[in-house]
Amino acid sequence: MAYENILVETRGAVALITLNRPKALNALNSALMTELSTALDGFEADAEIRAIVITGSEKAFAAGADIKEMQSKTYMSAYLEDFITSWERVSRVRKPVIAAVAGYALGGGCELAMMCDFIIAADTAKFGQPEILLGVLPGAGGTQRLTRLVGKSKAMDLCLTGRMMDAAEAERSGLVSRVVPADKLIEEAVAAAEKIASLSLPAVMLTKEAVNRAYETTLAEGIRFERRVFHSMFSTEDQKEGMQAFIEKRPAVFRHR
Ligand SMILES: CC(C)=CC(=O)SCCNC(=O)CCNC(=O)[C@H](O)C(C)(C)COP(=O)(O)OP(=O)(O)OC[C@H]1O[C@@H](n2cnc3c(N)ncnc32)[C@H](O)[C@@H]1OP(=O)(O)O
């Protein structure tokens, strides 16, 4: 498949998707987001792929939704096109997805990163929800996901002032899982993805589902869900292999079933 706005490569069981509209700081237009969805569909269906990394350039992960494409929309056109809803494809990927963020992750760029399972940030990363500066508010989940990740006070601060926060503040506030030197970003993100890809895929996918459930349900329901899923893991070959390998003091060889 030939793409114009993203670059796609595979490294063993890891897929690396690079947003590639350098002249527009990876502004997320509909063509790019359609290509991203298509690539994710392909990797989701590809049994050889067990983890995905989404990244951008050194200067920008993504500077937001494409303002030039968006500027002339009307309420009716936005509603009828269901503008933004298709972006949620990223958050519905069942395999693990890591965002590797350098430079600007603003507006829709920050929201795209938050749709991934976790964010590894370069020390150059800058996060923000500057939509308020454009006379609007975040529209791809920013007010909701950011608040869950960093809490009300920081989310209000960022969404109401439109200011950017640097990688250190993003790590302190829980938006990113770790900060690495910019020149090591892809190496670190791919290494994390390779580690995950070496583990049992059903266990990984169910872990992702269970952690995500924590955002959508009560504690009691979430724990019940976790317990049911945990019990079901004893039906997998990988559970037998993982525990047998521990007892035999050897590395486990998972077959992803
Ligand atoms: C998801 C939803 C619903 C909403 C949104 O995401 S709204 C967008 C939120 N993002 C922003 O408001 C950020 C806009 N960009 C900037 O503020 C700046 O570009 C910057 C601070 C990220 C970088 O500033 P810098 O001076 O280094 O670079 P520029 O000359 O401003 O940009 C280079 C080039 O990229 C184009 N660009 C940047 N961001 C966008 C964008 N979000 N949409 C469309 N185009 C963008 C910018 O226009 C310029 O291109 P031209 O020289 O051809 O105009």
PDB file of C-alpha atoms and ligand atoms in Angstrom:
ATOM      1  CA  MET A   1       0.000   0.000   0.000  1.00  0.00           C
ATOM      2  CA  ALA A   2       1.433   3.413  -0.996  1.00  0.00           C
ATOM      3  CA  TYR A   3       0.934   6.217   1.511  1.00  0.00           C
ATOM      4  CA  GLU A   4       1.536   9.931   1.003  1.00  0.00           C
ATOM      5  CA  ASN A   5       1.286  11.239   4.556  1.00  0.00           C
ATOM      6  CA  ILE A   6       2.761   8.460   6.648  1.00  0.00           C
ATOM      7  CA  LEU A   7       5.756   6.147   6.423  1.00  0.00           C
ATOM      8  CA  VAL A   8       5.301   2.568   7.445  1.00  0.00           C
ATOM      9  CA  GLU A   9       7.898  -0.054   8.245  1.00  0.00           C
ATOM     10  CA  THR A  10       8.075  -3.268  10.190  1.00  0.00           C
ATOM     11  CA  ARG A  11      10.897  -4.382  12.450  1.00  0.00           C
ATOM     12  CA  GLY A  12      10.181  -8.021  13.244  1.00  0.00           C
ATOM     13  CA  ALA A  13       6.926  -8.103  15.181  1.00  0.00           C
ATOM     14  CA  VAL A  14       6.876  -4.300  15.608  1.00  0.00           C
ATOM     15  CA  ALA A  15       5.213  -1.887  13.181  1.00  0.00           C
ATOM     16  CA  LEU A  16       6.560   1.661  13.090  1.00  0.00           C
ATOM     17  CA  ILE A  17       4.252   4.333  11.668  1.00  0.00           C
ATOM     18  CA  THR A  18       5.825   7.769  11.106  1.00  0.00           C
ATOM     19  CA  LEU A  19       3.556  10.756  10.491  1.00  0.00           C
ATOM     20  CA  ASN A  20       5.069  12.511   7.502  1.00  0.00           C
ATOM     21  CA  ARG A  21       3.760  15.969   6.580  1.00  0.00           C
ATOM     22  CA  PRO A  22       6.962  17.837   7.508  1.00  0.00           C
ATOM     23  CA  LYS A  23       6.006  21.158   5.884  1.00  0.00           C
ATOM     24  CA  ALA A  24       2.865  21.356   8.023  1.00  0.00           C
ATOM     25  CA  LEU A  25       4.446  19.997  11.231  1.00  0.00           C
ATOM     26  CA  ASN A  26       2.396  16.825  10.739  1.00  0.00           C
ATOM     27  CA  ALA A  27      -0.894  18.693  10.994  1.00  0.00           C
ATOM     28  CA  LEU A  28      -3.539  15.999  10.993  1.00  0.00           C
ATOM     29  CA  ASN A  29      -5.656  16.382   7.868  1.00  0.00           C
ATOM     30  CA  SER A  30      -8.274  13.901   6.719  1.00  0.00           C
ATOM     31  CA  ALA A  31      -5.925  12.245   4.209  1.00  0.00           C
ATOM     32  CA  LEU A  32      -3.319  11.549   6.899  1.00  0.00           C
ATOM     33  CA  MET A  33      -5.881  10.261   9.377  1.00  0.00           C
ATOM     34  CA  THR A  34      -7.455   7.984   6.725  1.00  0.00           C
ATOM     35  CA  GLU A  35      -4.024   6.568   5.920  1.00  0.00           C
ATOM     36  CA  LEU A  36      -3.281   6.069   9.603  1.00  0.00           C
ATOM     37  CA  SER A  37      -6.553   4.160  10.058  1.00  0.00           C
ATOM     38  CA  THR A  38      -5.831   2.018   7.001  1.00  0.00           C
ATOM     39  CA  ALA A  39      -2.337   1.189   8.264  1.00  0.00           C
ATOM     40  CA  LEU A  40      -3.699   0.320  11.712  1.00  0.00           C
ATOM     41  CA  ASP A  41      -6.370  -1.923  10.148  1.00  0.00           C
ATOM     42  CA  GLY A  42      -3.605  -3.730   8.268  1.00  0.00           C
ATOM     43  CA  PHE A  43      -1.391  -4.223  11.314  1.00  0.00           C
ATOM     44  CA  GLU A  44      -4.334  -5.272  13.441  1.00  0.00           C
ATOM     45  CA  ALA A  45      -5.090  -8.021  10.906  1.00  0.00           C
ATOM     46  CA  ASP A  46      -1.436  -9.052  10.483  1.00  0.00           C
ATOM     47  CA  ALA A  47      -0.698 -11.995  12.777  1.00  0.00           C
ATOM     48  CA  GLU A  48       3.045 -11.289  12.541  1.00  0.00           C
ATOM     49  CA  ILE A  49       2.656  -7.842  14.174  1.00  0.00           C
ATOM     50  CA  ARG A  50       2.304  -7.721  17.951  1.00  0.00           C
ATOM     51  CA  ALA A  51       3.044  -4.085  18.809  1.00  0.00           C
ATOM     52  CA  ILE A  52       2.808  -0.727  17.042  1.00  0.00           C
ATOM     53  CA  VAL A  53       4.742   2.526  17.495  1.00  0.00           C
ATOM     54  CA  ILE A  54       3.388   5.835  16.173  1.00  0.00           C
ATOM     55  CA  THR A  55       5.866   8.679  15.869  1.00  0.00           C
ATOM     56  CA  GLY A  56       6.399  11.978  14.058  1.00  0.00           C
ATOM     57  CA  SER A  57       9.448  14.077  13.256  1.00  0.00           C
ATOM     58  CA  GLU A  58      12.109  15.631  15.483  1.00  0.00           C
ATOM     59  CA  LYS A  59      10.244  18.952  15.343  1.00  0.00           C
ATOM     60  CA  ALA A  60       6.675  17.724  15.667  1.00  0.00           C
ATOM     61  CA  PHE A  61       4.806  14.602  16.604  1.00  0.00           C
ATOM     62  CA  ALA A  62       1.804  16.548  15.277  1.00  0.00           C
ATOM     63  CA  ALA A  63       0.882  20.237  15.636  1.00  0.00           C
ATOM     64  CA  GLY A  64      -2.813  19.435  15.811  1.00  0.00           C
ATOM     65  CA  ALA A  65      -5.715  19.040  13.454  1.00  0.00           C
ATOM     66  CA  ASP A  66      -5.106  20.816  10.153  1.00  0.00           C
ATOM     67  CA  ILE A  67      -6.403  24.316  10.856  1.00  0.00           C
ATOM     68  CA  LYS A  68      -6.405  25.234   7.168  1.00  0.00           C
ATOM     69  CA  GLU A  69      -8.602  22.247   6.325  1.00  0.00           C
ATOM     70  CA  MET A  70     -10.866  22.848   9.322  1.00  0.00           C
ATOM     71  CA  GLN A  71     -11.238  26.623   9.154  1.00  0.00           C
ATOM     72  CA  SER A  72     -14.158  26.785   6.691  1.00  0.00           C
ATOM     73  CA  LYS A  73     -16.256  24.027   8.232  1.00  0.00           C
ATOM     74  CA  THR A  74     -19.798  24.754   9.346  1.00  0.00           C
ATOM     75  CA  TYR A  75     -21.708  23.082  12.124  1.00  0.00           C
ATOM     76  CA  MET A  76     -23.704  21.145   9.517  1.00  0.00           C
ATOM     77  CA  SER A  77     -20.668  19.986   7.510  1.00  0.00           C
ATOM     78  CA  ALA A  78     -18.801  18.974  10.684  1.00  0.00           C
ATOM     79  CA  TYR A  79     -21.860  17.080  11.911  1.00  0.00           C
ATOM     80  CA  LEU A  80     -22.714  15.379   8.612  1.00  0.00           C
ATOM     81  CA  GLU A  81     -19.090  14.384   7.913  1.00  0.00           C
ATOM     82  CA  ASP A  82     -18.875  13.216  11.530  1.00  0.00           C
ATOM     83  CA  PHE A  83     -15.600  15.134  11.663  1.00  0.00           C
ATOM     84  CA  ILE A  84     -13.065  13.586  14.100  1.00  0.00           C
ATOM     85  CA  THR A  85     -15.094  10.473  14.978  1.00  0.00           C
ATOM     86  CA  SER A  86     -13.004   8.302  12.635  1.00  0.00           C
ATOM     87  CA  TRP A  87      -9.859   9.323  14.594  1.00  0.00           C
ATOM     88  CA  GLU A  88     -11.102   7.130  17.422  1.00  0.00           C
ATOM     89  CA  ARG A  89      -9.861   4.162  15.351  1.00  0.00           C
ATOM     90  CA  VAL A  90      -6.520   4.697  17.074  1.00  0.00           C
ATOM     91  CA  SER A  91      -8.029   4.134  20.519  1.00  0.00           C
ATOM     92  CA  ARG A  92      -9.840   0.993  19.331  1.00  0.00           C
ATOM     93  CA  VAL A  93      -6.712  -0.865  18.197  1.00  0.00           C
ATOM     94  CA  ARG A  94      -6.608  -4.070  20.248  1.00  0.00           C
ATOM     95  CA  LYS A  95      -2.853  -4.584  19.941  1.00  0.00           C
ATOM     96  CA  PRO A  96      -0.541  -2.379  22.027  1.00  0.00           C
ATOM     97  CA  VAL A  97       0.234   1.051  20.573  1.00  0.00           C
ATOM     98  CA  ILE A  98       3.036   3.311  21.862  1.00  0.00           C
ATOM     99  CA  ALA A  99       3.284   7.004  20.980  1.00  0.00           C
ATOM    100  CA  ALA A 100       6.898   8.168  20.575  1.00  0.00           C
ATOM    101  CA  VAL A 101       6.710  11.946  20.845  1.00  0.00           C
ATOM    102  CA  ALA A 102       9.397  14.495  19.972  1.00  0.00           C
ATOM    103  CA  GLY A 103       8.727  18.200  19.484  1.00  0.00           C
ATOM    104  CA  TYR A 104       5.193  19.543  19.348  1.00  0.00           C
ATOM    105  CA  ALA A 105       2.231  17.378  20.323  1.00  0.00           C
ATOM    106  CA  LEU A 106      -0.464  20.020  20.290  1.00  0.00           C
ATOM    107  CA  GLY A 107      -4.232  19.889  20.067  1.00  0.00           C
ATOM    108  CA  GLY A 108      -5.136  16.848  17.992  1.00  0.00           C
ATOM    109  CA  GLY A 109      -1.475  15.800  18.185  1.00  0.00           C
ATOM    110  CA  CYS A 110      -1.650  15.576  21.966  1.00  0.00           C
ATOM    111  CA  GLU A 111      -5.037  13.863  21.654  1.00  0.00           C
ATOM    112  CA  LEU A 112      -3.636  11.345  19.160  1.00  0.00           C
ATOM    113  CA  ALA A 113      -0.771  10.547  21.544  1.00  0.00           C
ATOM    114  CA  MET A 114      -3.270  10.072  24.378  1.00  0.00           C
ATOM    115  CA  MET A 115      -5.287   7.610  22.259  1.00  0.00           C
ATOM    116  CA  CYS A 116      -2.197   5.368  22.315  1.00  0.00           C
ATOM    117  CA  ASP A 117      -1.576   3.060  25.287  1.00  0.00           C
ATOM    118  CA  PHE A 118       1.337   5.030  26.625  1.00  0.00           C
ATOM    119  CA  ILE A 119       3.598   7.866  25.616  1.00  0.00           C
ATOM    120  CA  ILE A 120       7.382   7.844  25.544  1.00  0.00           C
ATOM    121  CA  ALA A 121       8.575  11.421  25.191  1.00  0.00           C
ATOM    122  CA  ALA A 122      11.830  12.873  23.930  1.00  0.00           C
ATOM    123  CA  ASP A 123      13.288  15.584  26.149  1.00  0.00           C
ATOM    124  CA  THR A 124      12.300  18.006  23.360  1.00  0.00           C
ATOM    125  CA  ALA A 125       8.591  17.170  23.548  1.00  0.00           C
ATOM    126  CA  LYS A 126       6.032  19.915  24.148  1.00  0.00           C
ATOM    127  CA  PHE A 127       2.437  19.044  24.896  1.00  0.00           C
ATOM    128  CA  GLY A 128      -0.581  21.302  24.876  1.00  0.00           C
ATOM    129  CA  GLN A 129      -4.228  21.812  24.071  1.00  0.00           C
ATOM    130  CA  PRO A 130      -4.083  25.259  22.439  1.00  0.00           C
ATOM    131  CA  GLU A 131      -7.567  25.094  20.861  1.00  0.00           C
ATOM    132  CA  ILE A 132      -8.766  27.840  23.201  1.00  0.00           C
ATOM    133  CA  LEU A 133      -6.350  30.201  21.395  1.00  0.00           C
ATOM    134  CA  LEU A 134      -8.264  29.443  18.177  1.00  0.00           C
ATOM    135  CA  GLY A 135     -11.602  30.201  19.771  1.00  0.00           C
ATOM    136  CA  VAL A 136     -12.656  26.564  20.174  1.00  0.00           C
ATOM    137  CA  LEU A 137     -12.064  23.675  22.569  1.00  0.00           C
ATOM    138  CA  PRO A 138     -10.391  20.283  22.162  1.00  0.00           C
ATOM    139  CA  GLY A 139     -12.543  18.028  19.973  1.00  0.00           C
ATOM    140  CA  ALA A 140     -10.696  14.708  19.832  1.00  0.00           C
ATOM    141  CA  GLY A 141     -10.927  13.747  23.473  1.00  0.00           C
ATOM    142  CA  GLY A 142      -8.554  16.305  25.015  1.00  0.00           C
ATOM    143  CA  THR A 143     -10.825  17.535  27.776  1.00  0.00           C
ATOM    144  CA  GLN A 144     -11.606  13.943  28.767  1.00  0.00           C
ATOM    145  CA  ARG A 145      -8.393  11.940  28.334  1.00  0.00           C
ATOM    146  CA  LEU A 146      -6.090  14.716  29.558  1.00  0.00           C
ATOM    147  CA  THR A 147      -8.203  15.192  32.695  1.00  0.00           C
ATOM    148  CA  ARG A 148      -8.102  11.472  33.461  1.00  0.00           C
ATOM    149  CA  LEU A 149      -4.330  11.391  32.921  1.00  0.00           C
ATOM    150  CA  VAL A 150      -3.158  14.560  34.688  1.00  0.00           C
ATOM    151  CA  GLY A 151      -6.108  15.508  36.906  1.00  0.00           C
ATOM    152  CA  LYS A 152      -8.546  18.401  36.810  1.00  0.00           C
ATOM    153  CA  SER A 153      -6.253  21.219  37.898  1.00  0.00           C
ATOM    154  CA  LYS A 154      -3.507  20.628  35.325  1.00  0.00           C
ATOM    155  CA  ALA A 155      -6.034  19.819  32.577  1.00  0.00           C
ATOM    156  CA  MET A 156      -7.924  23.048  33.292  1.00  0.00           C
ATOM    157  CA  ASP A 157      -4.658  24.995  33.300  1.00  0.00           C
ATOM    158  CA  LEU A 158      -3.605  23.571  29.922  1.00  0.00           C
ATOM    159  CA  CYS A 159      -7.019  23.699  28.226  1.00  0.00           C
ATOM    160  CA  LEU A 160      -7.977  27.152  29.513  1.00  0.00           C
ATOM    161  CA  THR A 161      -4.653  28.932  28.925  1.00  0.00           C
ATOM    162  CA  GLY A 162      -3.523  26.983  25.852  1.00  0.00           C
ATOM    163  CA  ARG A 163       0.019  26.921  27.244  1.00  0.00           C
ATOM    164  CA  MET A 164       2.487  24.173  26.405  1.00  0.00           C
ATOM    165  CA  MET A 165       4.158  21.912  28.942  1.00  0.00           C
ATOM    166  CA  ASP A 166       7.583  20.438  28.456  1.00  0.00           C
ATOM    167  CA  ALA A 167       8.568  16.787  28.726  1.00  0.00           C
ATOM    168  CA  ALA A 168       9.648  17.039  32.380  1.00  0.00           C
ATOM    169  CA  GLU A 169       6.314  18.538  33.432  1.00  0.00           C
ATOM    170  CA  ALA A 170       4.466  15.978  31.304  1.00  0.00           C
ATOM    171  CA  GLU A 171       6.306  13.157  33.077  1.00  0.00           C
ATOM    172  CA  ARG A 172       5.709  14.686  36.530  1.00  0.00           C
ATOM    173  CA  SER A 173       2.022  15.013  35.829  1.00  0.00           C
ATOM    174  CA  GLY A 174       1.585  11.472  34.535  1.00  0.00           C
ATOM    175  CA  LEU A 175       0.923  12.219  30.878  1.00  0.00           C
ATOM    176  CA  VAL A 176       4.019  10.360  29.712  1.00  0.00           C
ATOM    177  CA  SER A 177       5.501   7.164  31.055  1.00  0.00           C
ATOM    178  CA  ARG A 178       9.144   8.150  30.526  1.00  0.00           C
ATOM    179  CA  VAL A 179      11.381  10.795  29.003  1.00  0.00           C
ATOM    180  CA  VAL A 180      14.414   9.852  26.936  1.00  0.00           C
ATOM    181  CA  PRO A 181      17.088  11.821  25.029  1.00  0.00           C
ATOM    182  CA  ALA A 182      15.707  12.890  21.638  1.00  0.00           C
ATOM    183  CA  ASP A 183      18.317  10.916  19.699  1.00  0.00           C
ATOM    184  CA  LYS A 184      17.286   7.729  21.516  1.00  0.00           C
ATOM    185  CA  LEU A 185      13.515   8.146  21.140  1.00  0.00           C
ATOM    186  CA  ILE A 186      12.831   5.657  18.340  1.00  0.00           C
ATOM    187  CA  GLU A 187      15.358   3.163  19.715  1.00  0.00           C
ATOM    188  CA  GLU A 188      13.709   3.275  23.168  1.00  0.00           C
ATOM    189  CA  ALA A 189      10.156   3.134  21.830  1.00  0.00           C
ATOM    190  CA  VAL A 190      10.921   0.243  19.490  1.00  0.00           C
ATOM    191  CA  ALA A 191      12.760  -1.574  22.314  1.00  0.00           C
ATOM    192  CA  ALA A 192       9.694  -1.193  24.535  1.00  0.00           C
ATOM    193  CA  ALA A 193       7.492  -2.423  21.678  1.00  0.00           C
ATOM    194  CA  GLU A 194       9.840  -5.373  21.038  1.00  0.00           C
ATOM    195  CA  LYS A 195       9.700  -6.332  24.703  1.00  0.00           C
ATOM    196  CA  ILE A 196       5.896  -6.299  24.609  1.00  0.00           C
ATOM    197  CA  ALA A 197       5.874  -8.159  21.279  1.00  0.00           C
ATOM    198  CA  SER A 198       8.005 -10.934  22.816  1.00  0.00           C
ATOM    199  CA  LEU A 199       5.290 -11.645  25.399  1.00  0.00           C
ATOM    200  CA  SER A 200       2.068 -13.599  25.007  1.00  0.00           C
ATOM    201  CA  LEU A 201      -0.164 -11.646  22.614  1.00  0.00           C
ATOM    202  CA  PRO A 202      -3.465 -12.752  24.197  1.00  0.00           C
ATOM    203  CA  ALA A 203      -2.123 -11.819  27.654  1.00  0.00           C
ATOM    204  CA  VAL A 204      -0.941  -8.448  26.326  1.00  0.00           C
ATOM    205  CA  MET A 205      -4.243  -7.693  24.579  1.00  0.00           C
ATOM    206  CA  LEU A 206      -6.310  -8.680  27.598  1.00  0.00           C
ATOM    207  CA  THR A 207      -4.073  -6.629  29.895  1.00  0.00           C
ATOM    208  CA  LYS A 208      -4.648  -3.616  27.656  1.00  0.00           C
ATOM    209  CA  GLU A 209      -8.394  -4.239  27.721  1.00  0.00           C
ATOM    210  CA  ALA A 210      -8.411  -4.583  31.507  1.00  0.00           C
ATOM    211  CA  VAL A 211      -6.369  -1.409  32.126  1.00  0.00           C
ATOM    212  CA  ASN A 212      -8.611   0.528  29.731  1.00  0.00           C
ATOM    213  CA  ARG A 213     -11.651  -0.797  31.588  1.00  0.00           C
ATOM    214  CA  ALA A 214     -10.441   1.162  34.644  1.00  0.00           C
ATOM    215  CA  TYR A 215     -11.361   4.356  32.767  1.00  0.00           C
ATOM    216  CA  GLU A 216     -14.850   3.254  31.884  1.00  0.00           C
ATOM    217  CA  THR A 217     -16.330   1.517  34.874  1.00  0.00           C
ATOM    218  CA  THR A 218     -16.559   1.401  38.658  1.00  0.00           C
ATOM    219  CA  LEU A 219     -13.772  -0.157  40.755  1.00  0.00           C
ATOM    220  CA  ALA A 220     -15.980  -3.135  41.692  1.00  0.00           C
ATOM    221  CA  GLU A 221     -16.954  -3.781  38.050  1.00  0.00           C
ATOM    222  CA  GLY A 222     -13.361  -3.341  36.928  1.00  0.00           C
ATOM    223  CA  ILE A 223     -12.064  -5.819  39.471  1.00  0.00           C
ATOM    224  CA  ARG A 224     -14.791  -8.306  38.522  1.00  0.00           C
ATOM    225  CA  PHE A 225     -13.786  -7.920  34.865  1.00  0.00           C
ATOM    226  CA  GLU A 226     -10.105  -8.395  35.707  1.00  0.00           C
ATOM    227  CA  ARG A 227     -10.874 -11.531  37.761  1.00  0.00           C
ATOM    228  CA  ARG A 228     -12.927 -13.124  34.945  1.00  0.00           C
ATOM    229  CA  VAL A 229     -10.189 -12.398  32.422  1.00  0.00           C
ATOM    230  CA  PHE A 230      -7.504 -13.616  34.815  1.00  0.00           C
ATOM    231  CA  HIS A 231      -9.347 -16.926  35.320  1.00  0.00           C
ATOM    232  CA  SER A 232      -9.699 -17.322  31.534  1.00  0.00           C
ATOM    233  CA  MET A 233      -5.922 -17.044  31.083  1.00  0.00           C
ATOM    234  CA  PHE A 234      -5.560 -20.575  32.476  1.00  0.00           C
ATOM    235  CA  SER A 235      -7.020 -21.800  29.187  1.00  0.00           C
ATOM    236  CA  THR A 236      -4.048 -20.530  27.146  1.00  0.00           C
ATOM    237  CA  GLU A 237      -0.984 -22.475  26.052  1.00  0.00           C
ATOM    238  CA  ASP A 238       1.088 -19.397  26.898  1.00  0.00           C
ATOM    239  CA  GLN A 239       0.092 -19.570  30.587  1.00  0.00           C
ATOM    240  CA  LYS A 240       1.273 -23.198  30.709  1.00  0.00           C
ATOM    241  CA  GLU A 241       4.511 -22.276  28.945  1.00  0.00           C
ATOM    242  CA  GLY A 242       5.156 -19.119  30.991  1.00  0.00           C
ATOM    243  CA  MET A 243       4.772 -20.824  34.354  1.00  0.00           C
ATOM    244  CA  GLN A 244       6.585 -24.018  33.261  1.00  0.00           C
ATOM    245  CA  ALA A 245       9.486 -21.922  31.970  1.00  0.00           C
ATOM    246  CA  PHE A 246       9.714 -20.110  35.317  1.00  0.00           C
ATOM    247  CA  ILE A 247       9.852 -23.422  37.195  1.00  0.00           C
ATOM    248  CA  GLU A 248      12.470 -24.811  34.782  1.00  0.00           C
ATOM    249  CA  LYS A 249      14.483 -21.551  35.105  1.00  0.00           C
ATOM    250  CA  ARG A 250      14.510 -20.923  31.339  1.00  0.00           C
ATOM    251  CA  PRO A 251      13.103 -18.157  29.116  1.00  0.00           C
ATOM    252  CA  ALA A 252       9.510 -18.728  28.049  1.00  0.00           C
ATOM    253  CA  VAL A 253       8.751 -19.285  24.380  1.00  0.00           C
ATOM    254  CA  PHE A 254       5.294 -17.889  23.770  1.00  0.00           C
ATOM    255  CA  ARG A 255       3.202 -19.043  20.832  1.00  0.00           C
ATOM    256  CA  HIS A 256       0.546 -16.383  21.234  1.00  0.00           C
ATOM    257  CA  ARG A 257      -2.330 -18.742  21.875  1.00  0.00           C
TER     258      ARG A 257
HETATM  259  C1  LIG B   1      -8.232  18.097  16.971  1.00  0.00           C
HETATM  260  C2  LIG B   1      -8.943  19.369  16.933  1.00  0.00           C
HETATM  261  C3  LIG B   1     -10.389  19.254  16.868  1.00  0.00           C
HETATM  262  C4  LIG B   1      -8.376  20.605  16.934  1.00  0.00           C
HETATM  263  C5  LIG B   1      -6.986  20.979  16.831  1.00  0.00           C
HETATM  264  O1  LIG B   1      -6.068  20.227  16.895  1.00  0.00           O
HETATM  265  S1  LIG B   1      -6.770  22.619  16.540  1.00  0.00           S
HETATM  266  C6  LIG B   1      -5.030  22.797  16.247  1.00  0.00           C
HETATM  267  C7  LIG B   1      -4.273  22.902  17.510  1.00  0.00           C
HETATM  268  N1  LIG B   1      -2.884  23.216  17.224  1.00  0.00           N
HETATM  269  C8  LIG B   1      -2.437  24.454  17.172  1.00  0.00           C
HETATM  270  O2  LIG B   1      -3.161  25.427  17.372  1.00  0.00           O
HETATM  271  C9  LIG B   1      -0.968  24.619  16.856  1.00  0.00           C
HETATM  272  C10 LIG B   1      -0.798  25.443  15.590  1.00  0.00           C
HETATM  273  N2  LIG B   1       0.618  25.631  15.256  1.00  0.00           N
HETATM  274  C11 LIG B   1       1.400  26.490  15.922  1.00  0.00           C
HETATM  275  O3  LIG B   1       1.003  27.134  16.867  1.00  0.00           O
HETATM  276  C12 LIG B   1       2.784  26.635  15.414  1.00  0.00           C
HETATM  277  O4  LIG B   1       2.857  26.139  14.107  1.00  0.00           O
HETATM  278  C13 LIG B   1       3.827  25.908  16.282  1.00  0.00           C
HETATM  279  C14 LIG B   1       3.974  26.626  17.635  1.00  0.00           C
HETATM  280  C15 LIG B   1       3.479  24.457  16.493  1.00  0.00           C
HETATM  281  C16 LIG B   1       5.210  25.952  15.562  1.00  0.00           C
HETATM  282  O5  LIG B   1       5.559  27.293  15.267  1.00  0.00           O
HETATM  283  P1  LIG B   1       6.719  27.591  14.196  1.00  0.00           P
HETATM  284  O6  LIG B   1       6.860  29.067  14.145  1.00  0.00           O
HETATM  285  O7  LIG B   1       7.916  26.782  14.525  1.00  0.00           O
HETATM  286  O8  LIG B   1       6.196  26.999  12.809  1.00  0.00           O
HETATM  287  P2  LIG B   1       5.060  27.634  11.883  1.00  0.00           P
HETATM  288  O9  LIG B   1       5.693  28.527  10.886  1.00  0.00           O
HETATM  289  O10 LIG B   1       3.945  28.168  12.668  1.00  0.00           O
HETATM  290  O11 LIG B   1       4.514  26.298  11.156  1.00  0.00           O
HETATM  291  C17 LIG B   1       5.213  25.690  10.077  1.00  0.00           C
HETATM  292  C18 LIG B   1       4.167  25.337   9.025  1.00  0.00           C
HETATM  293  O12 LIG B   1       3.272  24.390   9.599  1.00  0.00           O
HETATM  294  C19 LIG B   1       1.938  24.882   9.483  1.00  0.00           C
HETATM  295  N3  LIG B   1       1.138  24.407  10.609  1.00  0.00           N
HETATM  296  C20 LIG B   1       1.521  24.303  11.892  1.00  0.00           C
HETATM  297  N4  LIG B   1       0.525  23.831  12.642  1.00  0.00           N
HETATM  298  C21 LIG B   1      -0.517  23.650  11.808  1.00  0.00           C
HETATM  299  C22 LIG B   1      -1.851  23.189  11.994  1.00  0.00           C
HETATM  300  N5  LIG B   1      -2.310  22.751  13.198  1.00  0.00           N
HETATM  301  N6  LIG B   1      -2.658  23.147  10.928  1.00  0.00           N
HETATM  302  C23 LIG B   1      -2.222  23.517   9.710  1.00  0.00           C
HETATM  303  N7  LIG B   1      -0.973  23.942   9.470  1.00  0.00           N
HETATM  304  C24 LIG B   1      -0.129  24.018  10.507  1.00  0.00           C
HETATM  305  C25 LIG B   1       2.084  26.394   9.469  1.00  0.00           C
HETATM  306  O13 LIG B   1       0.956  26.987   8.922  1.00  0.00           O
HETATM  307  C26 LIG B   1       3.323  26.533   8.618  1.00  0.00           C
HETATM  308  O14 LIG B   1       3.028  26.347   7.260  1.00  0.00           O
HETATM  309  P3  LIG B   1       2.941  27.608   6.238  1.00  0.00           P
HETATM  310  O15 LIG B   1       4.215  28.358   6.403  1.00  0.00           O
HETATM  311  O16 LIG B   1       2.765  26.981   4.896  1.00  0.00           O
HETATM  312  O17 LIG B   1       1.734  28.395   6.661  1.00  0.00           O
END
